[in-house]
mmCIF file of C-alpha atoms and ligand atoms in Angstrom:
data_model
loop_
_atom_site.group_PDB
_atom_site.id
_atom_site.type_symbol
_atom_site.label_atom_id
_atom_site.label_comp_id
_atom_site.label_asym_id
_atom_site.label_seq_id
_atom_site.Cartn_x
_atom_site.Cartn_y
_atom_site.Cartn_z
ATOM 1 C CA MET A 102 -13.733 46.184 107.297
ATOM 2 C CA GLU A 103 -13.524 48.376 110.298
ATOM 3 C CA ALA A 104 -13.919 51.840 109.632
ATOM 4 C CA LYS A 105 -10.257 52.898 110.855
ATOM 5 C CA GLU A 106 -8.761 49.673 109.092
ATOM 6 C CA LYS A 107 -10.907 51.160 105.754
ATOM 7 C CA LYS A 108 -9.222 54.351 105.987
ATOM 8 C CA LYS A 109 -5.614 53.173 106.251
ATOM 9 C CA THR A 110 -5.745 50.518 103.551
ATOM 10 C CA GLY A 111 -9.478 50.815 101.550
ATOM 11 C CA GLY A 112 -9.229 51.278 98.160
ATOM 12 C CA LEU A 113 -5.613 50.003 98.042
ATOM 13 C CA ALA A 114 -4.475 53.713 99.195
ATOM 14 C CA GLY A 115 -0.709 53.626 99.730
ATOM 15 C CA VAL A 116 -0.249 50.083 98.078
ATOM 16 C CA VAL A 117 2.440 50.059 95.690
ATOM 17 C CA ALA A 118 1.075 47.513 92.967
ATOM 18 C CA GLY A 119 3.991 47.290 90.516
ATOM 19 C CA ARG A 120 6.889 49.053 88.902
ATOM 20 C CA SER A 121 6.775 51.861 85.874
ATOM 21 C CA ALA A 122 9.108 53.976 84.218
ATOM 22 C CA ILE A 123 6.551 56.130 82.858
ATOM 23 C CA CYS A 124 5.337 58.600 85.353
ATOM 24 C CA THR A 125 5.963 59.991 88.654
ATOM 25 C CA VAL A 126 3.061 61.688 91.005
ATOM 26 C CA GLY A 127 4.289 63.529 93.729
ATOM 27 C CA THR A 128 7.833 64.461 93.311
ATOM 28 C CA GLY A 129 9.319 67.390 91.644
ATOM 29 C CA HIS A 130 7.010 69.759 90.889
ATOM 30 C CA GLY A 131 4.803 67.214 91.299
ATOM 31 C CA LEU A 132 4.350 65.015 87.926
ATOM 32 C CA ASN A 133 6.832 64.181 85.517
ATOM 33 C CA TYR A 134 6.189 62.043 82.270
ATOM 34 C CA ARG A 135 9.189 59.751 81.726
ATOM 35 C CA GLY A 136 11.841 62.133 83.828
ATOM 36 C CA TYR A 137 10.100 65.399 81.892
ATOM 37 C CA ASP A 138 8.544 68.137 84.495
ATOM 38 C CA ILE A 139 4.718 68.527 83.381
ATOM 39 C CA TYR A 140 5.510 72.017 83.644
ATOM 40 C CA ASP A 141 8.018 72.219 80.778
ATOM 41 C CA LEU A 142 5.652 69.753 78.697
ATOM 42 C CA ALA A 143 2.885 71.833 79.140
ATOM 43 C CA LYS A 144 4.663 75.180 78.361
ATOM 44 C CA ASN A 145 6.850 73.811 75.487
ATOM 45 C CA ALA A 146 5.225 70.683 73.814
ATOM 46 C CA THR A 147 2.657 69.880 71.894
ATOM 47 C CA PHE A 148 0.247 66.984 72.800
ATOM 48 C CA GLU A 149 1.575 64.863 69.946
ATOM 49 C CA GLU A 150 5.136 65.116 70.968
ATOM 50 C CA VAL A 151 3.828 64.040 74.517
ATOM 51 C CA SER A 152 1.774 61.091 73.330
ATOM 52 C CA TYR A 153 4.892 60.059 71.244
ATOM 53 C CA LEU A 154 7.073 60.240 74.424
ATOM 54 C CA LEU A 155 4.577 58.336 76.367
ATOM 55 C CA THR A 156 3.685 55.590 73.858
ATOM 56 C CA LYS A 157 7.389 55.398 72.353
ATOM 57 C CA GLY A 158 9.595 56.087 75.191
ATOM 58 C CA ALA A 159 11.318 59.167 73.862
ATOM 59 C CA LEU A 160 10.633 63.134 72.801
ATOM 60 C CA PRO A 161 10.233 62.823 69.038
ATOM 61 C CA THR A 162 12.830 64.247 66.653
ATOM 62 C CA GLN A 163 11.423 66.866 64.307
ATOM 63 C CA SER A 164 11.250 64.326 61.029
ATOM 64 C CA GLU A 165 9.643 61.518 63.562
ATOM 65 C CA LEU A 166 7.161 63.991 64.539
ATOM 66 C CA GLU A 167 6.085 64.812 61.124
ATOM 67 C CA ILE A 168 5.958 61.049 60.267
ATOM 68 C CA TYR A 169 4.166 60.453 63.691
ATOM 69 C CA LYS A 170 1.363 63.437 63.131
ATOM 70 C CA LYS A 171 0.555 62.168 59.370
ATOM 71 C CA GLU A 172 -0.069 58.529 60.583
ATOM 72 C CA LEU A 173 -2.587 59.915 63.262
ATOM 73 C CA ILE A 174 -4.148 61.777 60.561
ATOM 74 C CA GLN A 175 -4.614 58.522 58.266
ATOM 75 C CA ALA A 176 -5.837 57.062 61.896
ATOM 76 C CA ARG A 177 -9.045 59.648 61.901
ATOM 77 C CA ALA A 178 -10.875 57.386 59.129
ATOM 78 C CA LEU A 179 -13.977 55.616 60.517
ATOM 79 C CA PRO A 180 -15.045 52.290 58.708
ATOM 80 C CA ASP A 181 -18.395 51.687 57.298
ATOM 81 C CA ALA A 182 -19.012 49.009 59.708
ATOM 82 C CA LEU A 183 -18.417 51.210 62.727
ATOM 83 C CA LYS A 184 -20.316 54.121 61.058
ATOM 84 C CA VAL A 185 -23.348 51.629 60.839
ATOM 85 C CA VAL A 186 -22.787 51.084 64.693
ATOM 86 C CA LEU A 187 -22.532 54.602 65.567
ATOM 87 C CA ARG A 188 -25.878 55.581 63.710
ATOM 88 C CA THR A 189 -27.451 52.732 65.280
ATOM 89 C CA LEU A 190 -26.411 53.646 68.883
ATOM 90 C CA PRO A 191 -29.147 56.086 70.554
ATOM 91 C CA LYS A 192 -28.956 59.648 70.533
ATOM 92 C CA ASN A 193 -29.377 59.938 74.079
ATOM 93 C CA ALA A 194 -26.555 57.341 74.976
ATOM 94 C CA HIS A 195 -23.962 58.695 77.559
ATOM 95 C CA PRO A 196 -21.150 59.882 74.825
ATOM 96 C CA MET A 197 -18.497 57.915 76.968
ATOM 97 C CA ASP A 198 -20.799 54.758 76.395
ATOM 98 C CA ILE A 199 -20.186 55.899 72.416
ATOM 99 C CA MET A 200 -16.132 55.750 73.308
ATOM 100 C CA ARG A 201 -16.311 52.555 74.800
ATOM 101 C CA THR A 202 -18.395 50.957 72.202
ATOM 102 C CA GLY A 203 -16.485 52.432 69.535
ATOM 103 C CA CYS A 204 -13.085 51.045 70.797
ATOM 104 C CA SER A 205 -14.807 47.692 71.194
ATOM 105 C CA THR A 206 -16.182 47.707 67.769
ATOM 106 C CA LEU A 207 -12.674 48.680 66.016
ATOM 107 C CA GLY A 208 -11.245 45.939 67.972
ATOM 108 C CA CYS A 209 -13.859 43.384 66.145
ATOM 109 C CA LEU A 210 -13.053 45.045 62.773
ATOM 110 C CA GLU A 211 -9.254 45.460 63.043
ATOM 111 C CA PRO A 212 -8.070 43.149 65.750
ATOM 112 C CA GLU A 213 -4.850 43.129 67.069
ATOM 113 C CA ALA A 214 -2.431 40.525 66.083
ATOM 114 C CA ASP A 215 -2.176 37.551 68.619
ATOM 115 C CA ASN A 216 1.484 38.255 68.977
ATOM 116 C CA PHE A 217 0.777 42.053 69.527
ATOM 117 C CA SER A 218 3.345 42.598 66.725
ATOM 118 C CA ASP A 219 1.210 45.497 65.548
ATOM 119 C CA GLN A 220 0.654 47.152 68.904
ATOM 120 C CA GLY A 221 2.196 50.154 67.839
ATOM 121 C CA ALA A 222 0.057 50.793 65.013
ATOM 122 C CA LYS A 223 -3.344 49.870 66.874
ATOM 123 C CA ILE A 224 -2.079 52.908 69.736
ATOM 124 C CA THR A 225 -1.683 55.267 66.711
ATOM 125 C CA ARG A 226 -5.097 53.947 65.279
ATOM 126 C CA LEU A 227 -7.032 54.495 68.473
ATOM 127 C CA MET A 228 -5.394 58.107 68.979
ATOM 128 C CA GLY A 229 -6.290 59.083 65.644
ATOM 129 C CA ILE A 230 -10.136 58.041 65.657
ATOM 130 C CA PHE A 231 -11.370 58.678 69.079
ATOM 131 C CA PRO A 232 -12.454 62.179 67.944
ATOM 132 C CA SER A 233 -13.668 60.976 64.657
ATOM 133 C CA ILE A 234 -16.005 58.401 66.872
ATOM 134 C CA LEU A 235 -17.236 60.932 69.093
ATOM 135 C CA LEU A 236 -18.047 63.593 66.657
ATOM 136 C CA TYR A 237 -19.268 61.391 63.886
ATOM 137 C CA TRP A 238 -21.954 59.934 66.289
ATOM 138 C CA HIS A 239 -22.838 63.540 67.550
ATOM 139 C CA HIS A 240 -23.283 65.427 64.173
ATOM 140 C CA TYR A 241 -25.039 62.204 62.679
ATOM 141 C CA HIS A 242 -27.739 62.523 65.330
ATOM 142 C CA VAL A 243 -27.847 66.104 66.531
ATOM 143 C CA ASN A 244 -27.650 67.810 63.004
ATOM 144 C CA GLY A 245 -28.830 64.729 61.065
ATOM 145 C CA LYS A 246 -25.406 64.889 59.089
ATOM 146 C CA GLU A 247 -22.875 62.568 58.482
ATOM 147 C CA ILE A 248 -19.391 64.144 58.617
ATOM 148 C CA ASP A 249 -16.068 63.157 56.852
ATOM 149 C CA THR A 250 -13.182 63.041 58.412
ATOM 150 C CA ASN A 251 -11.178 65.633 56.042
ATOM 151 C CA SER A 252 -9.327 68.656 57.930
ATOM 152 C CA SER A 253 -6.821 70.872 57.811
ATOM 153 C CA GLN A 254 -6.046 70.970 61.317
ATOM 154 C CA ASP A 255 -2.816 68.466 61.996
ATOM 155 C CA THR A 256 -3.534 68.176 65.541
ATOM 156 C CA ILE A 257 -5.638 66.087 67.634
ATOM 157 C CA GLY A 258 -6.949 69.036 69.676
ATOM 158 C CA GLY A 259 -7.431 71.333 66.583
ATOM 159 C CA TYR A 260 -9.180 68.653 64.646
ATOM 160 C CA PHE A 261 -11.540 67.926 67.556
ATOM 161 C CA LEU A 262 -12.365 71.850 67.785
ATOM 162 C CA GLU A 263 -13.021 71.986 63.662
ATOM 163 C CA LYS A 264 -15.275 69.170 63.570
ATOM 164 C CA LEU A 265 -17.086 69.945 66.665
ATOM 165 C CA HIS A 266 -17.840 73.485 65.575
ATOM 166 C CA ASN A 267 -17.318 73.172 61.773
ATOM 167 C CA LYS A 268 -15.088 75.985 61.755
ATOM 168 C CA GLN A 269 -11.595 76.809 61.927
ATOM 169 C CA PRO A 270 -10.546 76.997 65.530
ATOM 170 C CA SER A 271 -8.389 79.886 66.986
ATOM 171 C CA GLU A 272 -4.233 79.508 67.785
ATOM 172 C CA LEU A 273 -5.422 80.169 71.449
ATOM 173 C CA TRP A 274 -7.976 77.559 71.780
ATOM 174 C CA ILE A 275 -5.699 74.848 69.920
ATOM 175 C CA LYS A 276 -3.194 75.676 72.439
ATOM 176 C CA ALA A 277 -5.700 75.307 75.338
ATOM 177 C CA MET A 278 -6.486 71.848 73.736
ATOM 178 C CA HIS A 279 -2.658 70.794 73.821
ATOM 179 C CA VAL A 280 -2.171 71.808 77.152
ATOM 180 C CA SER A 281 -5.193 70.089 78.595
ATOM 181 C CA LEU A 282 -4.398 67.071 76.502
ATOM 182 C CA ILE A 283 -1.078 67.144 77.714
ATOM 183 C CA LEU A 284 -1.992 67.321 81.449
ATOM 184 C CA TYR A 285 -4.728 64.431 81.304
ATOM 185 C CA ALA A 286 -2.387 62.223 79.479
ATOM 186 C CA GLU A 287 -0.649 59.916 82.178
ATOM 187 C CA HIS A 288 -0.812 59.665 85.821
ATOM 188 C CA GLU A 289 0.851 56.564 86.966
ATOM 189 C CA PHE A 290 -1.645 53.659 88.724
ATOM 190 C CA ASN A 291 -4.790 55.472 88.836
ATOM 191 C CA ALA A 292 -7.981 53.290 88.812
ATOM 192 C CA SER A 293 -8.293 53.014 84.675
ATOM 193 C CA THR A 294 -4.719 52.709 83.934
ATOM 194 C CA PHE A 295 -4.604 50.092 86.658
ATOM 195 C CA VAL A 296 -7.321 48.135 84.721
ATOM 196 C CA ALA A 297 -5.769 48.672 81.370
ATOM 197 C CA ARG A 298 -2.223 46.825 82.774
ATOM 198 C CA ILE A 299 -4.822 44.222 84.755
ATOM 199 C CA GLY A 300 -5.994 43.603 80.925
ATOM 200 C CA ALA A 301 -2.751 43.511 79.374
ATOM 201 C CA SER A 302 -1.418 40.957 82.244
ATOM 202 C CA THR A 303 -3.830 38.502 81.193
ATOM 203 C CA LEU A 304 -2.425 38.682 77.717
ATOM 204 C CA SER A 305 -5.487 39.790 76.297
ATOM 205 C CA ASP A 306 -5.539 42.471 73.067
ATOM 206 C CA ILE A 307 -5.263 46.135 73.560
ATOM 207 C CA TYR A 308 -8.913 47.206 72.317
ATOM 208 C CA SER A 309 -9.991 44.986 75.416
ATOM 209 C CA ALA A 310 -7.399 46.668 77.835
ATOM 210 C CA ILE A 311 -8.668 50.125 76.571
ATOM 211 C CA THR A 312 -12.404 49.460 76.303
ATOM 212 C CA ALA A 313 -12.209 48.369 80.308
ATOM 213 C CA ALA A 314 -10.533 51.403 80.997
ATOM 214 C CA ILE A 315 -12.864 53.782 79.198
ATOM 215 C CA GLY A 316 -15.507 52.126 81.446
ATOM 216 C CA VAL A 317 -13.549 52.673 84.557
ATOM 217 C CA LEU A 318 -12.841 56.241 83.460
ATOM 218 C CA ARG A 319 -16.393 57.117 83.148
ATOM 219 C CA GLY A 320 -17.132 57.138 86.644
ATOM 220 C CA PRO A 321 -17.573 60.847 88.686
ATOM 221 C CA LEU A 322 -14.892 59.789 91.421
ATOM 222 C CA HIS A 323 -12.284 59.550 88.176
ATOM 223 C CA GLY A 324 -12.413 60.961 85.136
ATOM 224 C CA GLY A 325 -16.337 61.819 85.225
ATOM 225 C CA ALA A 326 -15.550 64.268 87.626
ATOM 226 C CA ASN A 327 -14.969 66.858 84.954
ATOM 227 C CA GLU A 328 -18.556 66.662 83.724
ATOM 228 C CA ALA A 329 -19.919 66.618 87.282
ATOM 229 C CA ALA A 330 -17.643 69.686 87.978
ATOM 230 C CA MET A 331 -19.330 71.458 85.142
ATOM 231 C CA GLU A 332 -23.138 70.262 86.283
ATOM 232 C CA LEU A 333 -22.174 71.879 89.648
ATOM 233 C CA ILE A 334 -20.737 75.228 88.389
ATOM 234 C CA SER A 335 -23.770 75.678 86.252
ATOM 235 C CA GLU A 336 -26.104 75.193 89.010
ATOM 236 C CA TYR A 337 -25.196 79.066 90.085
ATOM 237 C CA LYS A 338 -25.608 82.174 88.416
ATOM 238 C CA SER A 339 -23.377 84.256 90.636
ATOM 239 C CA VAL A 340 -20.807 84.048 93.504
ATOM 240 C CA HIS A 341 -23.462 84.990 95.957
ATOM 241 C CA GLU A 342 -25.516 81.939 94.898
ATOM 242 C CA ALA A 343 -22.444 79.855 94.706
ATOM 243 C CA THR A 344 -21.508 80.823 97.905
ATOM 244 C CA ARG A 345 -25.075 79.810 99.716
ATOM 245 C CA GLY A 346 -25.125 76.440 97.628
ATOM 246 C CA ILE A 347 -21.884 75.154 98.215
ATOM 247 C CA TYR A 348 -22.220 75.773 102.126
ATOM 248 C CA GLU A 349 -25.618 73.822 101.858
ATOM 249 C CA LYS A 350 -23.997 71.007 100.386
ATOM 250 C CA LEU A 351 -21.241 70.731 102.556
ATOM 251 C CA GLU A 352 -23.650 70.754 105.443
ATOM 252 C CA ASN A 353 -25.518 67.955 103.925
ATOM 253 C CA LYS A 354 -22.077 66.260 103.517
ATOM 254 C CA ALA A 355 -22.073 66.123 99.584
ATOM 255 C CA LYS A 356 -18.970 65.204 97.759
ATOM 256 C CA ILE A 357 -17.661 68.238 95.669
ATOM 257 C CA MET A 358 -16.654 66.870 92.455
ATOM 258 C CA GLY A 359 -13.417 68.206 91.186
ATOM 259 C CA PHE A 360 -11.715 68.643 94.572
ATOM 260 C CA GLY A 361 -9.481 66.123 96.626
ATOM 261 C CA HIS A 362 -7.313 63.612 95.309
ATOM 262 C CA ARG A 363 -6.217 60.323 96.337
ATOM 263 C CA VAL A 364 -2.247 60.829 95.958
ATOM 264 C CA TYR A 365 -1.606 64.466 96.287
ATOM 265 C CA VAL A 366 -2.106 66.130 99.775
ATOM 266 C CA SER A 367 -2.246 69.767 99.342
ATOM 267 C CA ASN A 368 -2.431 70.625 95.813
ATOM 268 C CA ASP A 369 -2.614 69.227 92.409
ATOM 269 C CA PRO A 370 0.196 70.566 90.380
ATOM 270 C CA ARG A 371 -1.947 70.359 87.104
ATOM 271 C CA ASN A 372 -4.672 72.819 88.712
ATOM 272 C CA ILE A 373 -2.073 75.695 88.534
ATOM 273 C CA VAL A 374 -1.615 75.194 84.947
ATOM 274 C CA ILE A 375 -5.329 74.825 83.844
ATOM 275 C CA LYS A 376 -6.791 77.343 86.572
ATOM 276 C CA GLU A 377 -4.825 79.883 84.140
ATOM 277 C CA TRP A 378 -6.224 78.972 80.850
ATOM 278 C CA SER A 379 -9.528 78.625 82.447
ATOM 279 C CA ARG A 380 -8.893 82.460 83.393
ATOM 280 C CA LYS A 381 -7.361 83.139 79.693
ATOM 281 C CA LEU A 382 -10.597 81.766 78.046
ATOM 282 C CA ALA A 383 -12.990 83.412 80.097
ATOM 283 C CA ASP A 384 -11.581 86.720 78.884
ATOM 284 C CA ASP A 385 -11.210 85.240 75.363
ATOM 285 C CA VAL A 386 -15.238 84.877 75.202
ATOM 286 C CA GLY A 387 -16.081 87.586 77.510
ATOM 287 C CA ASN A 388 -17.409 85.312 80.422
ATOM 288 C CA SER A 389 -17.509 87.298 83.691
ATOM 289 C CA THR A 390 -19.438 84.693 86.047
ATOM 290 C CA ILE A 391 -18.267 81.080 85.876
ATOM 291 C CA PHE A 392 -14.370 81.794 86.753
ATOM 292 C CA PRO A 393 -15.488 84.142 89.585
ATOM 293 C CA ILE A 394 -18.070 81.508 90.698
ATOM 294 C CA SER A 395 -15.286 78.667 90.356
ATOM 295 C CA GLU A 396 -12.625 80.990 92.502
ATOM 296 C CA ILE A 397 -15.307 81.134 95.388
ATOM 297 C CA ILE A 398 -16.244 77.260 95.254
ATOM 298 C CA GLU A 399 -12.152 76.777 95.566
ATOM 299 C CA LYS A 400 -11.802 79.238 98.198
ATOM 300 C CA ILE A 401 -14.677 77.956 100.558
ATOM 301 C CA MET A 402 -13.352 74.242 99.830
ATOM 302 C CA TRP A 403 -10.136 75.262 101.058
ATOM 303 C CA ASP A 404 -11.157 77.168 104.019
ATOM 304 C CA GLU A 405 -13.885 74.669 105.293
ATOM 305 C CA LYS A 406 -12.319 71.312 104.016
ATOM 306 C CA LYS A 407 -8.655 72.007 103.368
ATOM 307 C CA LEU A 408 -9.573 70.495 100.191
ATOM 308 C CA PHE A 409 -7.980 71.529 96.748
ATOM 309 C CA PRO A 410 -9.204 71.734 93.080
ATOM 310 C CA ASN A 411 -8.060 68.512 91.042
ATOM 311 C CA LEU A 412 -7.312 68.989 87.350
ATOM 312 C CA ASP A 413 -10.947 68.157 86.431
ATOM 313 C CA PHE A 414 -12.387 71.362 88.519
ATOM 314 C CA TYR A 415 -10.850 74.130 86.011
ATOM 315 C CA SER A 416 -10.723 71.949 83.008
ATOM 316 C CA ALA A 417 -14.068 71.788 83.162
ATOM 317 C CA SER A 418 -15.009 76.076 82.636
ATOM 318 C CA THR A 419 -12.026 75.463 80.228
ATOM 319 C CA TYR A 420 -13.990 73.167 77.902
ATOM 320 C CA HIS A 421 -16.954 75.200 78.693
ATOM 321 C CA PHE A 422 -15.505 78.158 77.282
ATOM 322 C CA MET A 423 -14.845 76.628 73.914
ATOM 323 C CA GLY A 424 -18.125 75.695 73.481
ATOM 324 C CA ILE A 425 -17.515 72.106 74.200
ATOM 325 C CA PRO A 426 -20.850 70.171 75.435
ATOM 326 C CA THR A 427 -20.582 69.052 78.695
ATOM 327 C CA ALA A 428 -20.999 65.680 78.320
ATOM 328 C CA TYR A 429 -17.896 65.693 76.075
ATOM 329 C CA PHE A 430 -15.206 66.367 78.600
ATOM 330 C CA THR A 431 -14.673 62.881 79.708
ATOM 331 C CA PRO A 432 -14.521 61.516 76.151
ATOM 332 C CA ILE A 433 -11.733 64.417 75.660
ATOM 333 C CA PHE A 434 -10.092 62.676 78.747
ATOM 334 C CA VAL A 435 -10.348 59.410 77.011
ATOM 335 C CA MET A 436 -8.633 61.136 73.451
ATOM 336 C CA SER A 437 -5.712 61.944 75.850
ATOM 337 C CA ARG A 438 -5.417 59.271 78.614
ATOM 338 C CA THR A 439 -5.296 56.842 75.586
ATOM 339 C CA ALA A 440 -1.514 57.430 75.347
ATOM 340 C CA GLY A 441 -1.197 56.944 78.848
ATOM 341 C CA TRP A 442 -3.176 53.735 78.991
ATOM 342 C CA ALA A 443 -1.091 52.477 75.916
ATOM 343 C CA ALA A 444 1.929 53.301 77.475
ATOM 344 C CA HIS A 445 1.280 51.248 80.436
ATOM 345 C CA VAL A 446 0.056 48.186 78.078
ATOM 346 C CA VAL A 447 3.286 48.104 76.525
ATOM 347 C CA GLU A 448 5.212 48.198 79.740
ATOM 348 C CA GLN A 449 3.413 45.335 81.339
ATOM 349 C CA ARG A 450 3.801 43.220 78.392
ATOM 350 C CA GLY A 451 7.250 43.993 78.026
ATOM 351 C CA ASP A 452 7.751 42.060 81.332
ATOM 352 C CA ASN A 453 4.743 40.363 82.305
ATOM 353 C CA LYS A 454 3.242 38.858 85.254
ATOM 354 C CA LEU A 455 -0.661 38.243 85.595
ATOM 355 C CA ILE A 456 -2.033 40.571 88.030
ATOM 356 C CA ARG A 457 -4.281 38.508 90.525
ATOM 357 C CA PRO A 458 -4.346 39.484 94.264
ATOM 358 C CA ASN A 459 -5.911 38.102 96.979
ATOM 359 C CA SER A 460 -9.068 39.179 99.417
ATOM 360 C CA GLU A 461 -9.252 38.731 103.023
ATOM 361 C CA TYR A 462 -12.371 36.585 103.544
ATOM 362 C CA ILE A 463 -14.929 38.058 106.169
ATOM 363 C CA GLY A 464 -18.098 36.001 105.159
ATOM 364 C CA PRO A 465 -19.927 33.075 107.327
ATOM 365 C CA GLU A 466 -18.292 29.950 107.624
ATOM 366 C CA ASN A 467 -18.810 26.162 107.745
ATOM 367 C CA ARG A 468 -22.464 26.433 106.686
ATOM 368 C CA ALA A 469 -24.496 23.605 105.946
ATOM 369 C CA TYR A 470 -26.103 23.251 102.310
ATOM 370 C CA VAL A 471 -30.118 23.754 102.844
ATOM 371 C CA ASP A 472 -32.189 21.978 100.091
ATOM 372 C CA ILE A 473 -34.070 24.208 98.347
ATOM 373 C CA LYS A 474 -37.499 23.156 99.401
ATOM 374 C CA ASN A 475 -36.293 24.042 102.975
ATOM 375 C CA ARG A 476 -34.947 27.537 102.614
HETATM 376 N N1 COA B 626 -16.017 66.662 98.493
HETATM 377 C C1 COA B 626 -16.561 66.674 100.087
HETATM 378 N N2 COA B 626 -15.623 65.830 100.789
HETATM 379 C C2 COA B 626 -14.582 65.425 100.053
HETATM 380 C C3 COA B 626 -14.099 65.751 99.025
HETATM 381 C C4 COA B 626 -15.129 66.045 97.775
HETATM 382 N N3 COA B 626 -14.570 66.393 96.671
HETATM 383 N N4 COA B 626 -13.164 64.542 98.427
HETATM 384 C C5 COA B 626 -12.720 64.028 99.711
HETATM 385 N N5 COA B 626 -13.406 64.588 100.594
HETATM 386 C C6 COA B 626 -13.712 64.228 102.157
HETATM 387 C C7 COA B 626 -14.345 62.917 102.371
HETATM 388 O O1 COA B 626 -15.775 63.008 102.400
HETATM 389 C C8 COA B 626 -13.627 62.284 103.385
HETATM 390 O O2 COA B 626 -14.433 62.429 104.736
HETATM 391 P P1 COA B 626 -14.512 61.625 105.787
HETATM 392 O O3 COA B 626 -13.076 61.473 106.354
HETATM 393 O O4 COA B 626 -15.291 62.709 107.047
HETATM 394 O O5 COA B 626 -15.286 60.721 105.720
HETATM 395 C C9 COA B 626 -12.433 62.548 103.285
HETATM 396 O O6 COA B 626 -12.316 63.758 102.514
HETATM 397 C C10 COA B 626 -11.390 61.828 102.745
HETATM 398 O O7 COA B 626 -12.049 61.367 101.124
HETATM 399 P P2 COA B 626 -12.105 60.243 100.640
HETATM 400 O O8 COA B 626 -12.954 60.113 99.431
HETATM 401 O O9 COA B 626 -12.105 58.874 101.771
HETATM 402 O O10 COA B 626 -10.828 60.023 99.996
HETATM 403 P P3 COA B 626 -10.169 59.167 98.880
HETATM 404 O O11 COA B 626 -8.572 59.176 98.867
HETATM 405 O O12 COA B 626 -10.839 57.843 98.787
HETATM 406 O O13 COA B 626 -10.710 59.890 97.484
HETATM 407 C C11 COA B 626 -11.122 61.241 95.937
HETATM 408 C C12 COA B 626 -10.225 60.515 96.682
HETATM 409 C C13 COA B 626 -10.720 61.850 94.444
HETATM 410 C C14 COA B 626 -12.119 59.967 95.291
HETATM 411 C C15 COA B 626 -12.251 62.047 96.812
HETATM 412 O O14 COA B 626 -11.388 63.089 96.874
HETATM 413 C C16 COA B 626 -13.264 62.355 95.460
HETATM 414 O O15 COA B 626 -14.423 61.758 95.818
HETATM 415 N N6 COA B 626 -13.097 63.499 94.930
HETATM 416 C C17 COA B 626 -14.457 64.199 94.086
HETATM 417 C C18 COA B 626 -14.341 63.336 92.838
HETATM 418 C C19 COA B 626 -13.256 63.612 92.028
HETATM 419 O O16 COA B 626 -12.972 65.080 91.662
HETATM 420 N N7 COA B 626 -12.631 62.973 91.516
HETATM 421 C C20 COA B 626 -11.317 63.232 90.311
HETATM 422 C C21 COA B 626 -9.879 62.742 91.134
HETATM 423 S S1 COA B 626 -8.694 63.252 89.950
#
């Protein structure tokens, strides 16, 4: 494709590929889930309310939320056969591969009904079990211990932190998890969601759609950017080092992970919220270097390239301050985005048409077949 043409249409930029009632990106404050402003949700709601909103279509009443939370807690349990798989997977595997394999394995053990009549239960099961999958594998390989899934925490974020650190998390950290999971939960036709919809459009099962979406999220141009951003920030010990280092990278035309966006043009509305949480947690844990290093990178990227941090950039330090290993950042994204993926699978199934576009052929034509001995 000509460079100019690629810029205009490459990567399906600007192409409207379907209709959806789940999310708008780029209107109002910039992001709305089913008509609710993301700022209102991040400020006032818990992640469980938002995942209910996305997957079931409306905010829950108090009693609906209580029932839903109980179902999510029940859904944390790991089948024995899945535990065997998690113990067998290598210690040095990427945690996103653990999430992908865990999802696929559960699909073998507890398949969805052919008529999808149990899709709601399968969605809740996946939302509940993902933290257990990651942390069972983690503790088995890092500490040589098998964890159980009992917990006094009744939210996904609280459960994740408690199981990771083996101690009760503070209310501040639980709130930070709610906010970050809410911000990550849904984002219209991003790459992984589009893949989940394609999966649903073939009438495949929900585990296949979500397993494929996890594989797509893993890449550093998409969800893997939060891990890559932390690796970048960790290269520097001071603002001075970061300044030198980022200018050097820009001179070498390197991509700076956690910056830029396909849809937003001047800022990512989610960044304003998560940046404040990063600042708050830096104070909470008494870290005085990482936040200023992040801010100087942000300033240089704006001054030099007019590029702004996306959600991944300050999510990285927010998670880091809570003692979460860098390789687990994108799996947390999975725990949240499953709500969005699932909402899209359900919507696609509700009015399905196979997603199958065309390509423009640009290869050679009219070639005569050459016998193998003459090639
Ligand atoms: N660092 C440095 N340069 C960047 C950049 C970044 N993070 N993001 C975009 N650019 C530059 C590109 O090099 C390109 O420059 P050029 O026109 O001189 O070739 C220009 O900005 C357009 O970028 P492009 O990658 O073509 O835009 P896109 O719409 O295809 O990409 C992203 C969007 C998100 C893939 C891109 O901004 C990126 O790779 N960001 C880093 C990864 C990331 O944070 N992903 C998470 C997204 S939420």
